[in-house]
PDB file of C-alpha atoms in Angstrom:
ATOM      1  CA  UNK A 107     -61.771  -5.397  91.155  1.00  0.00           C
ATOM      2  CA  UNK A 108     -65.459  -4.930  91.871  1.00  0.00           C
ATOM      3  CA  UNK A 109     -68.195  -3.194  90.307  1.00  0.00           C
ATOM      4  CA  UNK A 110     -68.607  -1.314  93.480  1.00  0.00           C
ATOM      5  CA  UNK A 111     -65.086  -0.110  93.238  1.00  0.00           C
ATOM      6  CA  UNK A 112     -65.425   1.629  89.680  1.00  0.00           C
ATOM      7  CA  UNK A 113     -69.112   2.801  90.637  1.00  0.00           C
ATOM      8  CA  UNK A 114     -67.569   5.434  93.444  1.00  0.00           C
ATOM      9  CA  UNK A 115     -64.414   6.159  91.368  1.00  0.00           C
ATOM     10  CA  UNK A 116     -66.799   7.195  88.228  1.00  0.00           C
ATOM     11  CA  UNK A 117     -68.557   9.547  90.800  1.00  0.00           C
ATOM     12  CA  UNK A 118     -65.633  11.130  92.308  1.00  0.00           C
ATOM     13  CA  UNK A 119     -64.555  11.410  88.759  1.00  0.00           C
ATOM     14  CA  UNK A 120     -67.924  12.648  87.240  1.00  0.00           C
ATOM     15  CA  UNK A 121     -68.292  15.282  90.538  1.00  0.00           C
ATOM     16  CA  UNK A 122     -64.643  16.061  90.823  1.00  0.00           C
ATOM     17  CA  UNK A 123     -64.965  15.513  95.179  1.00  0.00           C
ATOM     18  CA  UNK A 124     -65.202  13.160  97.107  1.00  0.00           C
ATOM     19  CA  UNK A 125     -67.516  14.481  98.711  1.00  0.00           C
ATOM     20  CA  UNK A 126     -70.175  15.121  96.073  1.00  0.00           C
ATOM     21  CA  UNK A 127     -69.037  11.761  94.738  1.00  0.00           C
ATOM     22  CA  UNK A 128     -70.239   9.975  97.711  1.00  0.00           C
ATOM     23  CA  UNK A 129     -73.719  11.530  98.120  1.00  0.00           C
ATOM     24  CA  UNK A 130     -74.107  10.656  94.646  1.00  0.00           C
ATOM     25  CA  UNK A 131     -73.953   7.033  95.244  1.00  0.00           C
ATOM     26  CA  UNK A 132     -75.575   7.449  98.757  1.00  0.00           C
ATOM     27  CA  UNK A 133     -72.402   6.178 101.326  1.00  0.00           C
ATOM     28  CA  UNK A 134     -70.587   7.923 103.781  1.00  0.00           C
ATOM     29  CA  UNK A 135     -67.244   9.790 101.870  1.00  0.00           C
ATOM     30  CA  UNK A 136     -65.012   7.298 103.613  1.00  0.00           C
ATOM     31  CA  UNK A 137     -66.205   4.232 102.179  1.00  0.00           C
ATOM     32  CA  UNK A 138     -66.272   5.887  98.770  1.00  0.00           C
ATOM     33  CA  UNK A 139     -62.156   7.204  99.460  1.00  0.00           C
ATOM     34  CA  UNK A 140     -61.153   3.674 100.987  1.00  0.00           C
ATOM     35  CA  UNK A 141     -62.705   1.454  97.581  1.00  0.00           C
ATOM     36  CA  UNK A 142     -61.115   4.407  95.163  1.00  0.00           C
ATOM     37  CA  UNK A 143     -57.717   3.974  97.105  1.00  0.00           C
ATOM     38  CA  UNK A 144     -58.177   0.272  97.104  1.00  0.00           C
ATOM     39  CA  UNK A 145     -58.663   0.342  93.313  1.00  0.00           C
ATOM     40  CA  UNK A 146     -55.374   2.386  93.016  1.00  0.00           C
ATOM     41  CA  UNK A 147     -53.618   0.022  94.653  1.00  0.00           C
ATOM     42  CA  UNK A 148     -55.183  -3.153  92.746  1.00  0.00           C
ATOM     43  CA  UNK A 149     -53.873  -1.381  89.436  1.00  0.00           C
ATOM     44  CA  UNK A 150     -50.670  -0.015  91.167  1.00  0.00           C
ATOM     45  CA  UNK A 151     -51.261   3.647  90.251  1.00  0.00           C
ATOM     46  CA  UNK A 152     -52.842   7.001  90.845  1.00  0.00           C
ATOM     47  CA  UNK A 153     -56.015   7.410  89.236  1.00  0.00           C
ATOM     48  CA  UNK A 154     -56.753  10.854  91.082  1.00  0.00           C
ATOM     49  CA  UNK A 155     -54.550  13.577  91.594  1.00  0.00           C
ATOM     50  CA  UNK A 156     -55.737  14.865  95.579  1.00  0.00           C
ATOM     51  CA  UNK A 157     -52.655  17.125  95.264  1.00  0.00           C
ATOM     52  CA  UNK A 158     -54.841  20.641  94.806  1.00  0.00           C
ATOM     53  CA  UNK A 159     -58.158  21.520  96.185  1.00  0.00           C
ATOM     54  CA  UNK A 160     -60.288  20.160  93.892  1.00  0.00           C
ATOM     55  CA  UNK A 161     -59.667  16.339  92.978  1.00  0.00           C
ATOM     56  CA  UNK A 162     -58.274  16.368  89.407  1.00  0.00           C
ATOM     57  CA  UNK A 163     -58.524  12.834  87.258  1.00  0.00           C
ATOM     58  CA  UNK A 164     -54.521  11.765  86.340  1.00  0.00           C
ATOM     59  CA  UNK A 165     -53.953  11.044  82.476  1.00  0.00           C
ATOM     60  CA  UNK A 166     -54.370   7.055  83.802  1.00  0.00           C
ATOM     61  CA  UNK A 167     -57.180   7.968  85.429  1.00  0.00           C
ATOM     62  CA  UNK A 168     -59.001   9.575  82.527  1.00  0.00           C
ATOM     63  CA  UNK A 169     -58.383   6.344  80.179  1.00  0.00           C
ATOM     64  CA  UNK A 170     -59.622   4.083  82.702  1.00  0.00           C
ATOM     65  CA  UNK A 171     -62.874   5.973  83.342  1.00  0.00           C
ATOM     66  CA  UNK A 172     -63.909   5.482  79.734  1.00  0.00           C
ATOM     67  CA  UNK A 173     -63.420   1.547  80.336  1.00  0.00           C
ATOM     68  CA  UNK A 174     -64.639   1.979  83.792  1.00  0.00           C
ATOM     69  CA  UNK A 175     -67.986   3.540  82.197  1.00  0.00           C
ATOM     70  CA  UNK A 176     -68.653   0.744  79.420  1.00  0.00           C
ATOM     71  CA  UNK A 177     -67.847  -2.023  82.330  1.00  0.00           C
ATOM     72  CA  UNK A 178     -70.716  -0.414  84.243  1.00  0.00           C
ATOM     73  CA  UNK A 179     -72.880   0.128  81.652  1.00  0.00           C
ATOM     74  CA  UNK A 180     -72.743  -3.365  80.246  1.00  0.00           C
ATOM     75  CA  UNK A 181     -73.583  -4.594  83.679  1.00  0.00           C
ATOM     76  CA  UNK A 182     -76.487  -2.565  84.034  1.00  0.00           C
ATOM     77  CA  UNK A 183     -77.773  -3.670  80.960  1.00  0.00           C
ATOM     78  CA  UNK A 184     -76.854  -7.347  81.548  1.00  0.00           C
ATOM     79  CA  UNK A 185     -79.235  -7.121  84.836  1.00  0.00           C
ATOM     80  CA  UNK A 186     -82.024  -5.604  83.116  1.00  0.00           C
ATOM     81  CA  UNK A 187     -82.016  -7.990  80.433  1.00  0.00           C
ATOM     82  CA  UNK A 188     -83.983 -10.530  82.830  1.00  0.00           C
ATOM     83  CA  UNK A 189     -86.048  -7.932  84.341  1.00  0.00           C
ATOM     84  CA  UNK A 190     -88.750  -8.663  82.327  1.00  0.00           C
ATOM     85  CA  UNK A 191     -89.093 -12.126  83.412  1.00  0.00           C
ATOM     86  CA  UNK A 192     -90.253 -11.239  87.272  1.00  0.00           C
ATOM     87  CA  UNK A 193     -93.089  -9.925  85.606  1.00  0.00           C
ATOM     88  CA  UNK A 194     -93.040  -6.406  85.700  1.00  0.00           C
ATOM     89  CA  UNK A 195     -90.634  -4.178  83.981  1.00  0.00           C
ATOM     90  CA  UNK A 196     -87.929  -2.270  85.696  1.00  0.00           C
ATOM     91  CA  UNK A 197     -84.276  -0.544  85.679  1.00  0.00           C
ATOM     92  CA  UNK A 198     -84.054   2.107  84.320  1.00  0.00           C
ATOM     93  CA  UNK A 199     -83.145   4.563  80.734  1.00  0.00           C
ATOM     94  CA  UNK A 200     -80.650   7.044  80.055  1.00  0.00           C
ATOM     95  CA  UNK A 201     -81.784   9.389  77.354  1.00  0.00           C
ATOM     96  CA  UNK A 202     -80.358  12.021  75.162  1.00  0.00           C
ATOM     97  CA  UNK A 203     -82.433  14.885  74.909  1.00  0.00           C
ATOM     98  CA  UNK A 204     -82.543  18.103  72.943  1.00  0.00           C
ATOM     99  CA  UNK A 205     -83.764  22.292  74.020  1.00  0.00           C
ATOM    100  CA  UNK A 206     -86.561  21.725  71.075  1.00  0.00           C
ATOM    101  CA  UNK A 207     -88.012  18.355  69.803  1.00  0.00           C
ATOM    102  CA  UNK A 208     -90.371  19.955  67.014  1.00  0.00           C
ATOM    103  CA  UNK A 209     -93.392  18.558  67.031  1.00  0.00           C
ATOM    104  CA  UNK A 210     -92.970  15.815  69.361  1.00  0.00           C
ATOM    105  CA  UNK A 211     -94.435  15.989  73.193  1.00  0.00           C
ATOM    106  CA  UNK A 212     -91.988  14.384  74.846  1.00  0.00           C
ATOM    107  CA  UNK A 213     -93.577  15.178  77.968  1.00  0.00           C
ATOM    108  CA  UNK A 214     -96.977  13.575  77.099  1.00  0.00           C
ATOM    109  CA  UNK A 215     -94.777  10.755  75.878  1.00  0.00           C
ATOM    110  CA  UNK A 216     -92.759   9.813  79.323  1.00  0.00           C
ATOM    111  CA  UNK A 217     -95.971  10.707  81.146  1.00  0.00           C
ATOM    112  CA  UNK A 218     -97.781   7.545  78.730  1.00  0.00           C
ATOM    113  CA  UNK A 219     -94.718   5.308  79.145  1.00  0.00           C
ATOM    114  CA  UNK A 220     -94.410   6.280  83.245  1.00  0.00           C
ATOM    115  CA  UNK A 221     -98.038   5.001  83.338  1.00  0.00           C
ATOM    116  CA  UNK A 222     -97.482   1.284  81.389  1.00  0.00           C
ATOM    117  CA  UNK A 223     -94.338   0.869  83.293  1.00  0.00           C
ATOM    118  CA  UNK A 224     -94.185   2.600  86.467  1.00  0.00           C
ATOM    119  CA  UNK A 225     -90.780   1.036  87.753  1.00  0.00           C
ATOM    120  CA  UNK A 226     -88.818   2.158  85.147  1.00  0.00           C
ATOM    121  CA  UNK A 227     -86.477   5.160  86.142  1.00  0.00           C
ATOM    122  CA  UNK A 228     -85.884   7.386  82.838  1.00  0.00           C
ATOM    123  CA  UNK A 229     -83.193  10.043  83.457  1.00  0.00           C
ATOM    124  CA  UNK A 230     -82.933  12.792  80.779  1.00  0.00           C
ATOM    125  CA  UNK A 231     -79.515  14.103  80.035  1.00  0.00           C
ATOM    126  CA  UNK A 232     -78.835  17.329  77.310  1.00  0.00           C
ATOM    127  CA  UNK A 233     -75.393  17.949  76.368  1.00  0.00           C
ATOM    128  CA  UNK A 234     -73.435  20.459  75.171  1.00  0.00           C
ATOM    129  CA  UNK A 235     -71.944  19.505  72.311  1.00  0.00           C
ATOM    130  CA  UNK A 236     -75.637  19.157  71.158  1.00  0.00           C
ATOM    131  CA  UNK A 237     -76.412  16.242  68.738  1.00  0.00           C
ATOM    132  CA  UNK A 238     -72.941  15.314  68.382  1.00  0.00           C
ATOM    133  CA  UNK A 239     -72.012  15.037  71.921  1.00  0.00           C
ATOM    134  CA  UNK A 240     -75.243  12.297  72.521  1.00  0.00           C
ATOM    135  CA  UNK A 241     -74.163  10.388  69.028  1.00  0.00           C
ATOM    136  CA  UNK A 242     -70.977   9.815  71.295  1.00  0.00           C
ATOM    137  CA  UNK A 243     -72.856   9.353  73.875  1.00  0.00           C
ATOM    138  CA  UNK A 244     -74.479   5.985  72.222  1.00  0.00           C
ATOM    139  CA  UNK A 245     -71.202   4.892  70.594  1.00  0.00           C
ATOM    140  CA  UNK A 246     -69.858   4.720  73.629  1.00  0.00           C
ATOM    141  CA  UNK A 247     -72.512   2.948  76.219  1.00  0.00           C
ATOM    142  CA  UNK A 248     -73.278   6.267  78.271  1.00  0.00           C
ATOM    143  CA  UNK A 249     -76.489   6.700  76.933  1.00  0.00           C
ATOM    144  CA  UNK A 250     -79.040   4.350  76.273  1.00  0.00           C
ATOM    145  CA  UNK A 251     -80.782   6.046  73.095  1.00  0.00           C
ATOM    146  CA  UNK A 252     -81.117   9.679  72.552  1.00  0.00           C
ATOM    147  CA  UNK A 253     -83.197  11.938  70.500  1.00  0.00           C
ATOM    148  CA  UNK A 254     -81.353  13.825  67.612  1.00  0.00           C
ATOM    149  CA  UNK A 255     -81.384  16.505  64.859  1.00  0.00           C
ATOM    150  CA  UNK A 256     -78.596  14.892  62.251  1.00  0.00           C
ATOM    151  CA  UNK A 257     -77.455  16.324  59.219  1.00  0.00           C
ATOM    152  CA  UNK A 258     -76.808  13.399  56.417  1.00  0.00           C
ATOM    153  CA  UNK A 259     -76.276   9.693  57.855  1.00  0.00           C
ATOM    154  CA  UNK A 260     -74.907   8.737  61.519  1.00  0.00           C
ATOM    155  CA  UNK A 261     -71.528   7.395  62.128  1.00  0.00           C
ATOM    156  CA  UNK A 262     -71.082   3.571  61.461  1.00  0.00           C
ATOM    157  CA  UNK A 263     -72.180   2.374  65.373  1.00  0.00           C
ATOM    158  CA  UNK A 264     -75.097   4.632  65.392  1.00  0.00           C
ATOM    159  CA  UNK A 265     -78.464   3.833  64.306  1.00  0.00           C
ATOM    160  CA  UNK A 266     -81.160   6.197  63.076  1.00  0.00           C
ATOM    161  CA  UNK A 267     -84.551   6.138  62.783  1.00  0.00           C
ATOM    162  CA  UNK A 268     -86.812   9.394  62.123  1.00  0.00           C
ATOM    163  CA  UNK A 269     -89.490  10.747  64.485  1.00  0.00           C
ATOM    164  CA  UNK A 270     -90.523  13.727  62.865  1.00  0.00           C
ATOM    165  CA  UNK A 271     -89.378  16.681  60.465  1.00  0.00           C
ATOM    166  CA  UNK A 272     -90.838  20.261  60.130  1.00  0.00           C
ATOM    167  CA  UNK A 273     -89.704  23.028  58.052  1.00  0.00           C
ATOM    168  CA  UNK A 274     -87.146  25.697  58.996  1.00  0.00           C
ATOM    169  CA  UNK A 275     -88.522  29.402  59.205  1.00  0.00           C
ATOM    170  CA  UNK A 276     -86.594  32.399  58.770  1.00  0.00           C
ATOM    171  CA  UNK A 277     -87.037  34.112  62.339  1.00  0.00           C
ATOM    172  CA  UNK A 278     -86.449  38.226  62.166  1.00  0.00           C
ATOM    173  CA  UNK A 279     -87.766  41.306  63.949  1.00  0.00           C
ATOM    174  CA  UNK A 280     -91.565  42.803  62.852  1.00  0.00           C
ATOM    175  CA  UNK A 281     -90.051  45.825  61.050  1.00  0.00           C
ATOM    176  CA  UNK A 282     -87.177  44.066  58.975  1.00  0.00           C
ATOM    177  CA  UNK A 283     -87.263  44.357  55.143  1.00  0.00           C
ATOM    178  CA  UNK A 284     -88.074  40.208  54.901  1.00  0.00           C
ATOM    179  CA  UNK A 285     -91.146  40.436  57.680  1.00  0.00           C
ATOM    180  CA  UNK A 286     -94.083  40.853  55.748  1.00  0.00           C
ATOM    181  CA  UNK A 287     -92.817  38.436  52.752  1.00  0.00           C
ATOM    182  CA  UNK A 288     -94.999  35.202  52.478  1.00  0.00           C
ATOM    183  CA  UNK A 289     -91.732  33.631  51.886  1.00  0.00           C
ATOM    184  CA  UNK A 290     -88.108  34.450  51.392  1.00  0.00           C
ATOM    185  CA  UNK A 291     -85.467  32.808  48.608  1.00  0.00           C
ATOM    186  CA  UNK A 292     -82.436  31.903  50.740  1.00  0.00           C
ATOM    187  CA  UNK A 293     -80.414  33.489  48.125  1.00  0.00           C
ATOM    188  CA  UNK A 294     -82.205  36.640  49.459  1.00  0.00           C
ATOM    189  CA  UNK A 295     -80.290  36.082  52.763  1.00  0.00           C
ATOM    190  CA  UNK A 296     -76.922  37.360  51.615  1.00  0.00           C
ATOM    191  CA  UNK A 297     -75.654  39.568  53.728  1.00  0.00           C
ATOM    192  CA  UNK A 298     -77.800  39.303  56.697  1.00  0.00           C
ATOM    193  CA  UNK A 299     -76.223  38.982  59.987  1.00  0.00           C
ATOM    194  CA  UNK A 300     -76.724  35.588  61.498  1.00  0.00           C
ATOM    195  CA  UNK A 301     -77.061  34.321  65.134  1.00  0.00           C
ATOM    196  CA  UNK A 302     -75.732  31.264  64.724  1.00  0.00           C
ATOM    197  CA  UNK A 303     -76.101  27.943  67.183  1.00  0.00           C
ATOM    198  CA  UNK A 304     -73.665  26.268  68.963  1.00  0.00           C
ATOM    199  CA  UNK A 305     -71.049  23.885  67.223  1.00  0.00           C
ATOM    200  CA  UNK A 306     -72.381  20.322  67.522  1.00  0.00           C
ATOM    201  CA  UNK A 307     -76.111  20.824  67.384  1.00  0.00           C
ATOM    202  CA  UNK A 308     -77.901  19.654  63.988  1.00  0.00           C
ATOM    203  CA  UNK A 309     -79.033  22.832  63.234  1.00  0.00           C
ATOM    204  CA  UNK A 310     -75.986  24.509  63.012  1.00  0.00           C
ATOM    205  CA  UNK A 311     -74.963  21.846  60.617  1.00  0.00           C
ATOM    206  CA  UNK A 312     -78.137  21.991  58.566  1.00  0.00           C
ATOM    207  CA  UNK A 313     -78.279  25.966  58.161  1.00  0.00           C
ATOM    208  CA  UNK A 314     -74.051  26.089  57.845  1.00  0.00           C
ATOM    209  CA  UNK A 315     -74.825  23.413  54.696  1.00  0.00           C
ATOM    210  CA  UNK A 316     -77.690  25.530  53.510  1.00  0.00           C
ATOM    211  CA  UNK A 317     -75.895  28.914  53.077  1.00  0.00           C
ATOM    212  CA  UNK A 318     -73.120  27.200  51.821  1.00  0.00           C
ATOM    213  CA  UNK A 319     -75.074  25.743  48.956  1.00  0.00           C
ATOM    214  CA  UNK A 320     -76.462  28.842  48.413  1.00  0.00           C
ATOM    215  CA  UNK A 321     -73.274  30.360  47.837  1.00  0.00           C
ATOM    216  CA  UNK A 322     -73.618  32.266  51.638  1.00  0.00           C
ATOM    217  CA  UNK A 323     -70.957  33.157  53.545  1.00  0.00           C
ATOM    218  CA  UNK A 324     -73.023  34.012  56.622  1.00  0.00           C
ATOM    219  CA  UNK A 325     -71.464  36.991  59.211  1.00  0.00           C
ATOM    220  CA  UNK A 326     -72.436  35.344  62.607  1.00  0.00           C
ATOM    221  CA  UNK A 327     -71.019  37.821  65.593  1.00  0.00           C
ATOM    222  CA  UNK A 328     -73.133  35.722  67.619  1.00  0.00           C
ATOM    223  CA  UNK A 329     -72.932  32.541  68.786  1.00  0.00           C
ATOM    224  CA  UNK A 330     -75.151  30.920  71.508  1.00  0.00           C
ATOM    225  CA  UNK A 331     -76.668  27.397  73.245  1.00  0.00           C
ATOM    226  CA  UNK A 332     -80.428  28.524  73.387  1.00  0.00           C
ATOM    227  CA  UNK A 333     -83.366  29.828  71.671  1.00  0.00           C
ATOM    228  CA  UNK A 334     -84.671  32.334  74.398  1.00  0.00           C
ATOM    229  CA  UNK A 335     -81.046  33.990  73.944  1.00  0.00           C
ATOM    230  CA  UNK A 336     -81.342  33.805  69.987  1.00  0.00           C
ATOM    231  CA  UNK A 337     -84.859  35.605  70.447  1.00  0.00           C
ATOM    232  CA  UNK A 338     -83.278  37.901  72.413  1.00  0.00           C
ATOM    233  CA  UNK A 339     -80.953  38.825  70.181  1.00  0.00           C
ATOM    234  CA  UNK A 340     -83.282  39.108  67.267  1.00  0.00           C
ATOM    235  CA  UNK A 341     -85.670  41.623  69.292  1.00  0.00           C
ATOM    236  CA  UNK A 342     -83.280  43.733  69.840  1.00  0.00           C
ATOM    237  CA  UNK A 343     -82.013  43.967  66.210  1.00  0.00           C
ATOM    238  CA  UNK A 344     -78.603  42.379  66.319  1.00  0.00           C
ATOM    239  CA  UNK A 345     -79.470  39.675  63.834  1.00  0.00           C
ATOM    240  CA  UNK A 346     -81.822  36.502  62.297  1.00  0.00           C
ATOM    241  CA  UNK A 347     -81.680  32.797  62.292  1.00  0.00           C
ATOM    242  CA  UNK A 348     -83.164  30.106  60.497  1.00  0.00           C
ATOM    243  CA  UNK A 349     -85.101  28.264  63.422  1.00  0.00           C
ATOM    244  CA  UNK A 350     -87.381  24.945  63.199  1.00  0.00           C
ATOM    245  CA  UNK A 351     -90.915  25.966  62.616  1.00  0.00           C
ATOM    246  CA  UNK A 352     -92.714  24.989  66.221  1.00  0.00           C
ATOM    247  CA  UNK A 353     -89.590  26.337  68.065  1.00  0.00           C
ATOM    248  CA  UNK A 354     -90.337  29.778  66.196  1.00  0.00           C
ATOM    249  CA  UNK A 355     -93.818  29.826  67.017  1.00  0.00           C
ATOM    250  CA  UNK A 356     -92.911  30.403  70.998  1.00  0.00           C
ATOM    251  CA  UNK A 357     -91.739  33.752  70.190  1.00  0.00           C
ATOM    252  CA  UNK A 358     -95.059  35.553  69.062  1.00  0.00           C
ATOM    253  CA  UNK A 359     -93.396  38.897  69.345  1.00  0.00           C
ATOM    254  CA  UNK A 360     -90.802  37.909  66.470  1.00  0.00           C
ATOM    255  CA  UNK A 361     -92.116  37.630  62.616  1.00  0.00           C
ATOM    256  CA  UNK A 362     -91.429  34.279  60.781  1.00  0.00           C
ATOM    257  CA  UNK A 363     -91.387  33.661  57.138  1.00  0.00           C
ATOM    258  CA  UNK A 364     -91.136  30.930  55.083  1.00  0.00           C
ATOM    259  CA  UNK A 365     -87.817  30.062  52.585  1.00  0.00           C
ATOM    260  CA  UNK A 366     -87.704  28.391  49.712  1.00  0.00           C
ATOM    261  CA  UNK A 367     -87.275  25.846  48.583  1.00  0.00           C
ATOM    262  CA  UNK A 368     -88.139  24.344  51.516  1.00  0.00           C
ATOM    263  CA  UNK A 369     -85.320  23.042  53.933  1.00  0.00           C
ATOM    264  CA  UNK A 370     -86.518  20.509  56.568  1.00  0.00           C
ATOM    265  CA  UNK A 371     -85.070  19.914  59.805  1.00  0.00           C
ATOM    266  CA  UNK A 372     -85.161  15.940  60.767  1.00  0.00           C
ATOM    267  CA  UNK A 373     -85.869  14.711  64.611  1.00  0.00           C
ATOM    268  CA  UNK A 374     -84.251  10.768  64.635  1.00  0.00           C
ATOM    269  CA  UNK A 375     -84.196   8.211  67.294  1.00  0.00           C
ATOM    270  CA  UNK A 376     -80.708   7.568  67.702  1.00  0.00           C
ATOM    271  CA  UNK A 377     -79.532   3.809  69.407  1.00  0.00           C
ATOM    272  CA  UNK A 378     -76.505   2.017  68.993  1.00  0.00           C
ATOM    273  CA  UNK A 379     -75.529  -0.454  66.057  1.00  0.00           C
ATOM    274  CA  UNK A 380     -75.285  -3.881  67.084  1.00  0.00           C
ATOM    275  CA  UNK A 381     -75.420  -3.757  70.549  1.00  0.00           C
ATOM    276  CA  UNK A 382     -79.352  -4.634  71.594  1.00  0.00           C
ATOM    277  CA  UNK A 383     -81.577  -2.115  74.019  1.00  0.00           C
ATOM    278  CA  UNK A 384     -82.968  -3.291  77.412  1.00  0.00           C
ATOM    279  CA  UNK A 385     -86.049  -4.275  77.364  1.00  0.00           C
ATOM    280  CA  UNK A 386     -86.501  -0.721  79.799  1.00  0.00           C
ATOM    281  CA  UNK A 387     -84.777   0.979  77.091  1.00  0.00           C
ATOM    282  CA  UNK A 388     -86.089  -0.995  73.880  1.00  0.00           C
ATOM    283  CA  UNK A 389     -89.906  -0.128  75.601  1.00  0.00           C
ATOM    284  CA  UNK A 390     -89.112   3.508  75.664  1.00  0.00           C
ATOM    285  CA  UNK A 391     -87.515   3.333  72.152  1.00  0.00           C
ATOM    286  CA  UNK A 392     -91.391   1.678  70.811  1.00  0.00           C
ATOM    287  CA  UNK A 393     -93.307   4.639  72.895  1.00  0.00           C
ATOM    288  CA  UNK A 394     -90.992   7.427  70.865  1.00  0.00           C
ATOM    289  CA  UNK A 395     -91.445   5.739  67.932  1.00  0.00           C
ATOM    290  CA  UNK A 396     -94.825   3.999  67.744  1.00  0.00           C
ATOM    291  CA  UNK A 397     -94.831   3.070  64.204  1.00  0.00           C
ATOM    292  CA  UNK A 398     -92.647   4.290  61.334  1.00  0.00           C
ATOM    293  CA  UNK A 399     -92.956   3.101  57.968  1.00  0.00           C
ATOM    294  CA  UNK A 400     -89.922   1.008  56.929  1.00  0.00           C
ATOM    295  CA  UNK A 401     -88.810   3.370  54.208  1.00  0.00           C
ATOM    296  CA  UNK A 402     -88.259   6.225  56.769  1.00  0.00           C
ATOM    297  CA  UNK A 403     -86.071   4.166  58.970  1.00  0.00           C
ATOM    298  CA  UNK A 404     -82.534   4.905  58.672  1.00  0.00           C
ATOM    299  CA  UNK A 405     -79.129   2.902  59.536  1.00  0.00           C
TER     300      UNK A 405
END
């Protein structure tokens, strides 16, 4: 079995084709079906089911991708480990990255690391799930650190450590009864209608908490994966959200008011317990992070 081999079987499994598979790994689609059939045959069993149109993992297959994925990550990681001794740092970074960061310019911040290490390939990846999906993500070796919004501690094999926090706002239309308040009690909230965010992200978690404490039981029609669409929505009258201050500000047209007491919404770092960075990955990790007192850093 060769690294090769799982390398074009996690693309035709990641693109669902052949096809799409091979021009992901840049070979023709015939040396990319002759290593995956190889493979198969090294096991002794189907992997992908070719049967219908579209190229559909087998249960097998799907269990050995997950192994298939650590193998490769491990030996990614295992070749960057000595990168830094040819004198200039390469490989490159997978990293977890959410629709709003707060305050932190993660564009200034690649641009700053691009420029110290310009051989280093950093490949941004959202997800989903949200926050949840890229704590997975780590556990698992797929991603290389990630930025998060993480209600109460991280799983066990996850490893926090905060970049920023900001206040949430309450974010309504310019007429509604709460728009000209200098602040709102969340208690006050009762019986609003909510746009709520998608399952997964931290801020779904973090409000959901919130309104719960506050003896809430929000009605949320609404459910969506975006803050344009929750603007959207909020223009046109069909509810309000709690939203993280500087994401807030980018709809001008909207009112936003303060609650108390205060509820802050945390930006962390997120890496894997016990399993050290590459020094690609460990470099980007310092240029996120630059330095954070010892009592915010989390485990």
């Amino acid at each position: 079995m060769e690294l090769r081999q799982l390398e074009y079987f996690a693309a035709v499994a990641d693109e669902l084709s052949f096809s799409r598979g091979a021009r992901r790994v840049h070979v023709v689609q015939s040396a990319v079906s002759t290593a995956v059939a190889k493979l198969e045959r090294e096991l002794n069993i189907l992997l992908l089911d070719r049967s219908k149109p579209r190229v559909r993992l087998t249960p097998a297959g799907a269990a050995f991708l997950v192994d298939a994925r650590a193998t490769l990550n491990a030996a990614r990681r295992a070749k960057e480990s000595v990168v830094g001794f040819h004198g200039q740092l390469s490989g490159s970074v997978d990293v977890g990255t959410m629709m709003s960061l707060g305050p932190i310019d993660l564009p200034e911040a690649l641009g700053r690391f691009h420029r110290a290490h310009p051989l280093v390939t950093v490949r941004l990846k959202q997800n989903v799930s949200g926050s949840a999906g890229h704590l997975a993500a780590i556990a698992d070796g797929s991603l290389d650190i990630a930025v998060v919004a993480v209600p109460g501690g991280p799983p066990a094999s996850v490893k926090l450590r905060l970049l920023a926090e900001e206040p949430l706002v309450l974010l309504c239309w310019p007429d509604h009864h709460l728009a000209g308040r200098e602040s709102v009690v969340l208690t006050e909230l009762a019986g609003e209608v909510f746009v709520r965010f998608a399952s997964g992200w931290g801020i779904r978690h973090r409000v959901d908490d919130a309104l719960a404490a506050a003896g809430i039981a929000p009605v949320s029609p609404y459910e969506v994966a975006d803050y344009a669409t929750v603007a959207g929505l909020i223009h046109h009258r069909l509810g309000t959200t709690l939203m993280p201050r500087t994401a807030a500000a980018h709809f001008p047209e909207l009112r936003t008011v303060p609650v108390t007491p205060a509820l802050n919404w945390q930006v962390s770092l997120a890496t894997a317990a016990g399993r050290a960075l590459s020094p690609a990955a460990a470099a980007l990790a310092d240029t996120l992070t630059g330095q954070i007192p010892a009592d915010q850093e989390g485990t």
